[in-house]
Tab-separated table of C-alpha atoms in Angstrom:
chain	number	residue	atom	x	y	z
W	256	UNK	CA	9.109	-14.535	51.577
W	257	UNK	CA	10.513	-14.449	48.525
W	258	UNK	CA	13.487	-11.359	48.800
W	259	UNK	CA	12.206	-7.685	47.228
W	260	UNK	CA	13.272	-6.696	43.090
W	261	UNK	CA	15.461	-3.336	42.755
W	262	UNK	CA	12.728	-1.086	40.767
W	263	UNK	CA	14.520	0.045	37.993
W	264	UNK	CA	15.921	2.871	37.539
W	265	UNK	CA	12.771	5.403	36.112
W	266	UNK	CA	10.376	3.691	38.609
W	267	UNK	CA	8.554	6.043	41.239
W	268	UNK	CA	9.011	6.249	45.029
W	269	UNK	CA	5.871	4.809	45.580
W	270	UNK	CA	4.807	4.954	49.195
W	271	UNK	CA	1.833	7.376	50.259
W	272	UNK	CA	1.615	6.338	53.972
W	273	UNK	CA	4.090	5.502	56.156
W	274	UNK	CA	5.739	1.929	56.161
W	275	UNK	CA	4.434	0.886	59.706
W	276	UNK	CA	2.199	1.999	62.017
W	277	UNK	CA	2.964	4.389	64.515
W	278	UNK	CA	3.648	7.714	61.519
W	279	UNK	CA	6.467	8.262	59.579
W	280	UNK	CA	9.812	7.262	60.441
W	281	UNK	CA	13.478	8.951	59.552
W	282	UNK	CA	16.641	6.606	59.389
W	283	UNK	CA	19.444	8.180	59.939
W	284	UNK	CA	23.338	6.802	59.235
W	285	UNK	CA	26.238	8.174	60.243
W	286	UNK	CA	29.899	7.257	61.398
W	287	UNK	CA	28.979	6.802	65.579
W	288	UNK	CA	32.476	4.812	65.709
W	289	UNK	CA	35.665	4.098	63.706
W	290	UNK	CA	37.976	6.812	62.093
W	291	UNK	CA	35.003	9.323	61.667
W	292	UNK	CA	33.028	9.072	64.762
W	293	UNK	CA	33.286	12.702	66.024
W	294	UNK	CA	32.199	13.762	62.363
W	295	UNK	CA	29.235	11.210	63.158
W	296	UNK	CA	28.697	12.735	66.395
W	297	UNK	CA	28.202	16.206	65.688
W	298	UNK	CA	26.325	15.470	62.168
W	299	UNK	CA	23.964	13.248	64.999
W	300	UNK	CA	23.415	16.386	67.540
W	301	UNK	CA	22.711	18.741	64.565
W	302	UNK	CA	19.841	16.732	63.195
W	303	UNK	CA	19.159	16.218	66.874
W	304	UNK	CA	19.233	20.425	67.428
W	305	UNK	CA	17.172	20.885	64.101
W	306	UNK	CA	14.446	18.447	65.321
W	307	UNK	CA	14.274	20.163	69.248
W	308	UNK	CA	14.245	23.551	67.112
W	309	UNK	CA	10.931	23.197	64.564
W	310	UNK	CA	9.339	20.883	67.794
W	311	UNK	CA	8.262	18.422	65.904
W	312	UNK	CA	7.422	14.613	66.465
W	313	UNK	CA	9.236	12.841	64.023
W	314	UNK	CA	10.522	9.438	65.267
W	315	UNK	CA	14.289	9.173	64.206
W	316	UNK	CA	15.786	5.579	63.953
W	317	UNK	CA	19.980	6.397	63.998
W	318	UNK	CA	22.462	4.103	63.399
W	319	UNK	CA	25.915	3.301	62.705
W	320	UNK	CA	28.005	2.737	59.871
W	321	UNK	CA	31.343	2.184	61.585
W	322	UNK	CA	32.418	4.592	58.404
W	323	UNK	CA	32.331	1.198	56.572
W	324	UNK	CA	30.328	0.088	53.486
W	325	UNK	CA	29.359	-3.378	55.417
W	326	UNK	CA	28.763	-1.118	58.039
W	327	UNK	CA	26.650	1.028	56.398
W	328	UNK	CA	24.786	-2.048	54.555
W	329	UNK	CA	23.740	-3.293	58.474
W	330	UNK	CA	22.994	0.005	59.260
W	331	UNK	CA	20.357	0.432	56.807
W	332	UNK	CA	18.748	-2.664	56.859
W	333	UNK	CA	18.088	-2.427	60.412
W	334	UNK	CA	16.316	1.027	59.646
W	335	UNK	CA	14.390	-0.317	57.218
W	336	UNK	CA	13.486	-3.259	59.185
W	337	UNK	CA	12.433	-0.418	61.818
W	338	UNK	CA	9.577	0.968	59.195
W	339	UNK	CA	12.089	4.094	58.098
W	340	UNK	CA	10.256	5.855	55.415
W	341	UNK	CA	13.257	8.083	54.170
W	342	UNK	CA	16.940	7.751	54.809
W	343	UNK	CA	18.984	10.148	55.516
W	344	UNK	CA	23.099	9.505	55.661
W	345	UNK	CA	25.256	8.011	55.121
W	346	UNK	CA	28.450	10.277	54.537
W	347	UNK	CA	30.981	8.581	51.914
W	348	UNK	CA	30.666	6.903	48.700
W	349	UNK	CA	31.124	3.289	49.301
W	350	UNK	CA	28.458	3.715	52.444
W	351	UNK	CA	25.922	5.326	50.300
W	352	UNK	CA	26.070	2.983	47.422
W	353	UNK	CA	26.002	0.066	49.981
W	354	UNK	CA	23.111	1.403	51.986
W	355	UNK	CA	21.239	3.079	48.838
W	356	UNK	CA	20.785	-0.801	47.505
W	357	UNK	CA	18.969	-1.646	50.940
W	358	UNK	CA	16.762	1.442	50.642
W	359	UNK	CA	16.457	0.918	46.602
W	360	UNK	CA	15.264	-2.504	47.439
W	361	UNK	CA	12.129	-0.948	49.530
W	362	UNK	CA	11.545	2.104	47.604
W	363	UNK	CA	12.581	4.236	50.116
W	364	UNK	CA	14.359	7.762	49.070
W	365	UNK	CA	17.772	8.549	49.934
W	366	UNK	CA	19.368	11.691	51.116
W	367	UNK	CA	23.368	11.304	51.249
W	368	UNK	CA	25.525	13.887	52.776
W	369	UNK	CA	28.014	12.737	49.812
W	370	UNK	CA	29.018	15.321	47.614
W	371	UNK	CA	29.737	12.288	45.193
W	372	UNK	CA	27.540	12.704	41.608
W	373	UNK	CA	28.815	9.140	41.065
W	374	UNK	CA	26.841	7.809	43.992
W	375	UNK	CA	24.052	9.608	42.812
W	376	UNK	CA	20.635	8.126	41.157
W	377	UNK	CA	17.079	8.176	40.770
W	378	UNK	CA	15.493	8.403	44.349
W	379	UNK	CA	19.137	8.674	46.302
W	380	UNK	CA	19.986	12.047	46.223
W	381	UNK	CA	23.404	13.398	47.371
W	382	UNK	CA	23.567	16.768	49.617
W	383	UNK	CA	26.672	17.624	49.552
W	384	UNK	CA	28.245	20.993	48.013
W	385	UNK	CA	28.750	20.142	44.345
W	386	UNK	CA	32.338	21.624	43.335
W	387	UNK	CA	31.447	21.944	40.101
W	388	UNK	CA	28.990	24.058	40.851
W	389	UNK	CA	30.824	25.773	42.765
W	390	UNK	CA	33.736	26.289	40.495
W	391	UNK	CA	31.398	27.299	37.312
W	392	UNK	CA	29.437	30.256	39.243
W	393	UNK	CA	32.971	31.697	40.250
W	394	UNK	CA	34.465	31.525	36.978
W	395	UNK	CA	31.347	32.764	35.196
W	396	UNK	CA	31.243	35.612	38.065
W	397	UNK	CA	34.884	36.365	36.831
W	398	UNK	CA	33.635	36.782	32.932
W	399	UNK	CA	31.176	38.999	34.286
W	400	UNK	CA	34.311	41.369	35.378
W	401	UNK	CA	35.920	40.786	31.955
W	402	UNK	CA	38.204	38.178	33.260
W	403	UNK	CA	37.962	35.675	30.785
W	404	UNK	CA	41.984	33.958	30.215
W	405	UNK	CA	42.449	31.668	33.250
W	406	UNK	CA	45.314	29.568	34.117
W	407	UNK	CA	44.038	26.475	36.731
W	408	UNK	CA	46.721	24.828	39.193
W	409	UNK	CA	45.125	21.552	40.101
W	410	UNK	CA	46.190	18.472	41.787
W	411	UNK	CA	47.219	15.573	39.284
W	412	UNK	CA	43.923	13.696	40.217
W	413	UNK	CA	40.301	13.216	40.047
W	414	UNK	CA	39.869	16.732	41.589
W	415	UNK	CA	42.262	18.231	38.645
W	416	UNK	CA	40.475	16.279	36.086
W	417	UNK	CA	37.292	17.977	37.168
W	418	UNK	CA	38.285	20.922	37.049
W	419	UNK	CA	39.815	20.483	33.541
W	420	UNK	CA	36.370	19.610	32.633
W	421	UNK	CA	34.522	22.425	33.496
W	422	UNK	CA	36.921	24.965	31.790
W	423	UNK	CA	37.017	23.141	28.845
W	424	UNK	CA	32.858	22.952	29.420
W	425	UNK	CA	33.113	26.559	29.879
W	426	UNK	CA	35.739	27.524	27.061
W	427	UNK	CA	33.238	25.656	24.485
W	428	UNK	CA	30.501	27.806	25.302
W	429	UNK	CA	32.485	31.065	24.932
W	430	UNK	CA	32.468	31.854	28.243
W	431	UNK	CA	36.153	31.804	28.232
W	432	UNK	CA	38.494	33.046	25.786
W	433	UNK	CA	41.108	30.969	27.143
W	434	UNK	CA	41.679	28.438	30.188
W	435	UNK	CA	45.239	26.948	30.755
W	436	UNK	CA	45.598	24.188	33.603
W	437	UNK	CA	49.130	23.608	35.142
W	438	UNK	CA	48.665	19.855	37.107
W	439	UNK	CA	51.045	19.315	40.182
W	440	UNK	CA	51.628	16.637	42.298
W	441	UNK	CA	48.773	16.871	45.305
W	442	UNK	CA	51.712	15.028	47.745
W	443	UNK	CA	53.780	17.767	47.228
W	444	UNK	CA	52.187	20.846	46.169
W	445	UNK	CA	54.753	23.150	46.979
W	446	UNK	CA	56.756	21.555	44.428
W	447	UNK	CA	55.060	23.999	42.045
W	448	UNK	CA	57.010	25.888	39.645
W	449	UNK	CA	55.234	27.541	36.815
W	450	UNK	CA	53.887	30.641	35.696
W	451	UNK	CA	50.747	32.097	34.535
W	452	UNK	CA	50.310	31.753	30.608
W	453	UNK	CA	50.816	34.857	28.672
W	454	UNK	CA	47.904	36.921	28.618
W	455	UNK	CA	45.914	35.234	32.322
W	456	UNK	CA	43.788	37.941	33.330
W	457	UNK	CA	42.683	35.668	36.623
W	458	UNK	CA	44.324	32.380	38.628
W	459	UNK	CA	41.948	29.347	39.779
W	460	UNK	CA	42.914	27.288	42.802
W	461	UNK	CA	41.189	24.845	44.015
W	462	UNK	CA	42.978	23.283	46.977
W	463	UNK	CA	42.119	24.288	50.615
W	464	UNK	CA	43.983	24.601	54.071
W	465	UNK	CA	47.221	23.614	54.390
W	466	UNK	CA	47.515	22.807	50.733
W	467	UNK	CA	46.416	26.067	49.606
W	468	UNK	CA	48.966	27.795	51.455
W	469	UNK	CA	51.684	25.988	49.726
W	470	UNK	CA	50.790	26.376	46.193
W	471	UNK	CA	50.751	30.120	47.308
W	472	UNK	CA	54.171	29.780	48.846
W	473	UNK	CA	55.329	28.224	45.333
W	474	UNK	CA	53.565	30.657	43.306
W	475	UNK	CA	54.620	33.392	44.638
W	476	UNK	CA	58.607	32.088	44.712
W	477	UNK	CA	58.209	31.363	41.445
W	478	UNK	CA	56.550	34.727	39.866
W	479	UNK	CA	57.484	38.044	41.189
W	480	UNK	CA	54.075	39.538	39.372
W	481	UNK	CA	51.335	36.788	40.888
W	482	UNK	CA	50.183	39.709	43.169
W	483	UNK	CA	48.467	41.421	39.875
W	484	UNK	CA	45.920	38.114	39.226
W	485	UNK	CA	42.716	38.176	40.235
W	486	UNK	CA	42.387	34.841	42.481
W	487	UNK	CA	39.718	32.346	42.159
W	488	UNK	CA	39.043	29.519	44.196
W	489	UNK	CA	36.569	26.361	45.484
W	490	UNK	CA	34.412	25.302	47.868
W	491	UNK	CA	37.520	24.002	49.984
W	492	UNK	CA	38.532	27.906	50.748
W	493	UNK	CA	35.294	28.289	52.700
W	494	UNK	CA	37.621	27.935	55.981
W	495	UNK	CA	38.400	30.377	58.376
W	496	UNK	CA	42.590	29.701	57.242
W	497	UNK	CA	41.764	31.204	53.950
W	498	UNK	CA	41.604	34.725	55.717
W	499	UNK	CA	44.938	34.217	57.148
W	500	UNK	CA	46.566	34.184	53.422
W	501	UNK	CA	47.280	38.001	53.144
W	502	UNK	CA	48.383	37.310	48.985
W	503	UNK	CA	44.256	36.013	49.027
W	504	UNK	CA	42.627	39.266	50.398
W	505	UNK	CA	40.154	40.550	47.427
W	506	UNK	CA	40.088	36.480	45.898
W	507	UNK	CA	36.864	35.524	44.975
W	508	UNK	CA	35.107	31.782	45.423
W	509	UNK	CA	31.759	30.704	45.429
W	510	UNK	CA	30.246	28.980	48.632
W	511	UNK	CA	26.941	29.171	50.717
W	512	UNK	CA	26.720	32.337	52.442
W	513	UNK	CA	28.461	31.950	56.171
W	514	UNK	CA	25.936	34.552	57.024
W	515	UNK	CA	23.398	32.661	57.416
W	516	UNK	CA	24.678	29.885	59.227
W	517	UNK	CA	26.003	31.909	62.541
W	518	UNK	CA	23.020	31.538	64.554
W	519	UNK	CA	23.241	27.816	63.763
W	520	UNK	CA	26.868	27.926	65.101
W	521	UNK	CA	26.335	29.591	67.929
W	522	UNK	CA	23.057	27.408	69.355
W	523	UNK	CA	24.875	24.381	68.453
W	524	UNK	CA	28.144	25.593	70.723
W	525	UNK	CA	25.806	26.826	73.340
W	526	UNK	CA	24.427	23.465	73.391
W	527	UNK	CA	27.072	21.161	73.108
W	528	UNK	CA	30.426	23.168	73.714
W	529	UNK	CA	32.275	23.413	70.554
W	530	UNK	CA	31.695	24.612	67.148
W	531	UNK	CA	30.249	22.193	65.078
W	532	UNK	CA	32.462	20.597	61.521
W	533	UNK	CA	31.104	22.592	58.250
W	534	UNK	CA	29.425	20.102	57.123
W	535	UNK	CA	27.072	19.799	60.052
W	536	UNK	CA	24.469	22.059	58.682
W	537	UNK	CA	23.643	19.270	55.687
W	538	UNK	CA	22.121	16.956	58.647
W	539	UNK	CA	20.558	19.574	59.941
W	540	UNK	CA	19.193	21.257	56.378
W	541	UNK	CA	18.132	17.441	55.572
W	542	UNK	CA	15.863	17.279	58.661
W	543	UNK	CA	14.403	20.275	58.110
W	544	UNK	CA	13.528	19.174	54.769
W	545	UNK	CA	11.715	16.066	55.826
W	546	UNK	CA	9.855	18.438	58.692
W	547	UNK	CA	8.554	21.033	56.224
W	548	UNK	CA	7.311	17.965	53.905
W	549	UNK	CA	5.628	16.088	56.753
W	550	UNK	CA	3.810	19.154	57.659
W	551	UNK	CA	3.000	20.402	53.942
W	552	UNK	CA	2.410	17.005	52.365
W	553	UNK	CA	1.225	15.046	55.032
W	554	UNK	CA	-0.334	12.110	53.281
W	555	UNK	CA	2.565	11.521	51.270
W	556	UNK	CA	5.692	13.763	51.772
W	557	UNK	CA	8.200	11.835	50.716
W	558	UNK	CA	6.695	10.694	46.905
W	559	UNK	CA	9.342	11.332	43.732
W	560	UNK	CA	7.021	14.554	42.765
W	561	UNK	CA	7.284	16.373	46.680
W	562	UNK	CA	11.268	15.662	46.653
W	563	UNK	CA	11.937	16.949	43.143
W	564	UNK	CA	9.655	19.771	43.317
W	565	UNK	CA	10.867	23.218	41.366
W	566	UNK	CA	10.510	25.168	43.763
W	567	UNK	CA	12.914	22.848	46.058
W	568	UNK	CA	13.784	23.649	49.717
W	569	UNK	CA	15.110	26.699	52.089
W	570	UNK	CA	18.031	25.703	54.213
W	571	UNK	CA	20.813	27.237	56.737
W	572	UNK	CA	23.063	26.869	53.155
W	573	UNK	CA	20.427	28.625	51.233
W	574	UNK	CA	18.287	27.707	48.415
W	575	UNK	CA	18.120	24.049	47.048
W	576	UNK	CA	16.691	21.820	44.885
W	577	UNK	CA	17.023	17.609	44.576
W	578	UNK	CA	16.831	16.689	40.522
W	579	UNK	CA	15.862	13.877	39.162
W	580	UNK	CA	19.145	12.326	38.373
W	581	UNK	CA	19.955	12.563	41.813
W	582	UNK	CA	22.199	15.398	42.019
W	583	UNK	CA	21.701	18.552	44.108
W	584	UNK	CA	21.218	21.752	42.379
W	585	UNK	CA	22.073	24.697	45.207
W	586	UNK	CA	21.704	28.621	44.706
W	587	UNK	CA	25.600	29.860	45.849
W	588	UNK	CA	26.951	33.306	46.700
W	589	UNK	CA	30.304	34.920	45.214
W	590	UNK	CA	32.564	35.466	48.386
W	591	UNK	CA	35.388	37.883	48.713
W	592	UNK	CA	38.267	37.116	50.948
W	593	UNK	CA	38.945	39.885	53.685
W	594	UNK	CA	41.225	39.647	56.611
W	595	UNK	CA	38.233	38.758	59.115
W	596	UNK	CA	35.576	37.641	56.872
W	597	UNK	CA	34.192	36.719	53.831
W	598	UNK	CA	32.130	39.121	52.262
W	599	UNK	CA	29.336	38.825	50.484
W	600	UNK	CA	29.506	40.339	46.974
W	601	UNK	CA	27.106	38.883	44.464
W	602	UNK	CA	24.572	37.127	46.770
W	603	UNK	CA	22.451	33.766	45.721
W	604	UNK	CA	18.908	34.092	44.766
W	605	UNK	CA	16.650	33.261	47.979
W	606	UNK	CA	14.792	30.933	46.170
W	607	UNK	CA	14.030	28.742	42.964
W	608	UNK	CA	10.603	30.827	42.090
W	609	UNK	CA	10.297	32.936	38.908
């Protein structure tokens, strides 16, 4: 036969029943060997969990990527070739775009646990938590405290550049009355050495774990008065280390609420004896996605109208919606660094309804 045209790039999911007989099917790809396999392995069990959980029969077709993007090509043709009707996975760029062309090629939707907007298009949708999201509902949280002159320290790279960009995004719409960025080396970030611009009301940093703690360590040799900022930070604090930096307690960042995702935790260690990687809960928020459709739209749950609907989707991360570009618009709460947890302090909207 003669081999299938990419639609382009406005054209429709089109398929209203499933692909083969037998109901719908759910591909799943993930890392099951190589460098990654233990992420693989626990983002497996969680979609595994969320399945046993909402007891429904939904046939899931997993395989593996290897963590490679030929690996991640094989993995979803054989999927396909199995009658999946949506695809959930892979995990990192190069496997998404490799295994998106597969699906693209059939028609069938995409829903990456990238956090990647590069990787993202018209029916493959990335998951993951968005940091520019994440970093403008922080900093806009700050204006609402008056805190509007922010100096950034960002890694030289495409993380800083980001960053950059949203400020700047930010400054331009008045937001801000002033945002400074100080770029440092990410191999070295202790290597630090400069001080809040005249007039910072509020300090942004975006690194996380180990990193984090030594652009702390360099800030804080480096200027005697860094205690009197209010700190900011990303999506990368939302890590039980952050609590353990005592110049962070009362710092601010903007993540899903932890909350909510205990109980997940805690069946998921009951079940398989150790606490699961954060970003386990996007496998399992993704199968509970294609659960609710299959039992609201039944006929056809997985058309471009039922995935981009406004009202979007309820998940262990809270309240999200898939666009149409392919992105991943999420609902996020404004966290406040304490010595045990994260508190909640300007919680997300439970939903996308008016």
């Amino acid at each position: 036969p003669a081999p299938s045209t990419p639609p382009p790039k406005s054209a429709p999911l089109e398929h209203t029943a499933p692909r083969t007989s037998g109901g719908y099917k759910v591909g799943l790809l993930l890392p099951l060997s190589g460098e990654h396999k233990a992420l693989g392995k626990a983002l497996s069990q969680a979609a595994e969990l969320s399945l046993f959980e909402k007891n429904e029969n939904v046939t899931l077709l997993m395989a593996d990527t290897r963590g490679t993007k030929d690996g991640a090509k094989a993995a979803a043709r054989q999927v396909l070739s199995e009658g999946a009707d949506i695809v959930l996975g892979p995990v990192f760029s190069d496997a998404v775009t490799a295994a998106a062309a597969e699906a693209t090629k059939e028609r069938v939707p995409v829903l990456a646990f990238s956090n990647n907007k590069a990787v993202a298009k018209n029916g493959v949708y990335v998951l993951g938590f968005d940091p520019a999201q994440q970093l403008e509902r922080v900093v806009r949280f700050a204006a609402t405290k008056g805190l509007t002159h922010i100096t950034a320290y960002v890694p030289n790279n495409a993380d800083g550049a980001l960053v950059k960009g949203v400020l700047t995004a930010l400054q331009r719409d008045g937001l801000l009355k002033g945002a400074n960025t100080v770029s440092y080396d990410p191999k070295s970030p202790g290597t630090l050495s400069y001080k809040a611009t005249p007039g910072t009301e509020a300090l942004l940093i975006t690194e996380g774990g180990q990193a984090l703690s030594r652009v702390i360590s360099a800030l804080m040799y480096h200027d005697e008065h860094v205690g009197k900022y209010q700190f900011l930070g990303s999506g990368q604090w939302d890590n039980p280390a952050t609590k353990a930096e005592e110049t962070l307690n009362g710092a601010w960042f903007a993540a899903p609420n932890p909350g909510a995702r205990v109980g997940f935790e805690k069946t998921f260690l009951e079940t398989y004896g150790y606490t699961p990687p954060r970003l386990a809960t996007l496998s399992y928020d993704a199968v509970t996605l294609v659960v609710t459709l299959l039992k609201h739209f039944p006929k056809k749950p997985f058309t471009k109208e039922v995935l981009e609907r406004a009202h979007g989707f309820s998940g262990i991360d809270g309240a999200f919606r898939l666009r149409e570009n392919g992105t991943t618009e999420r609902h996020l709460s404004i966290l406040e660094v304490t010595p045990h947890v994260f508190q909640v302090i300007d919680p997300a909207p439970r939903t996308f309804e008016r």
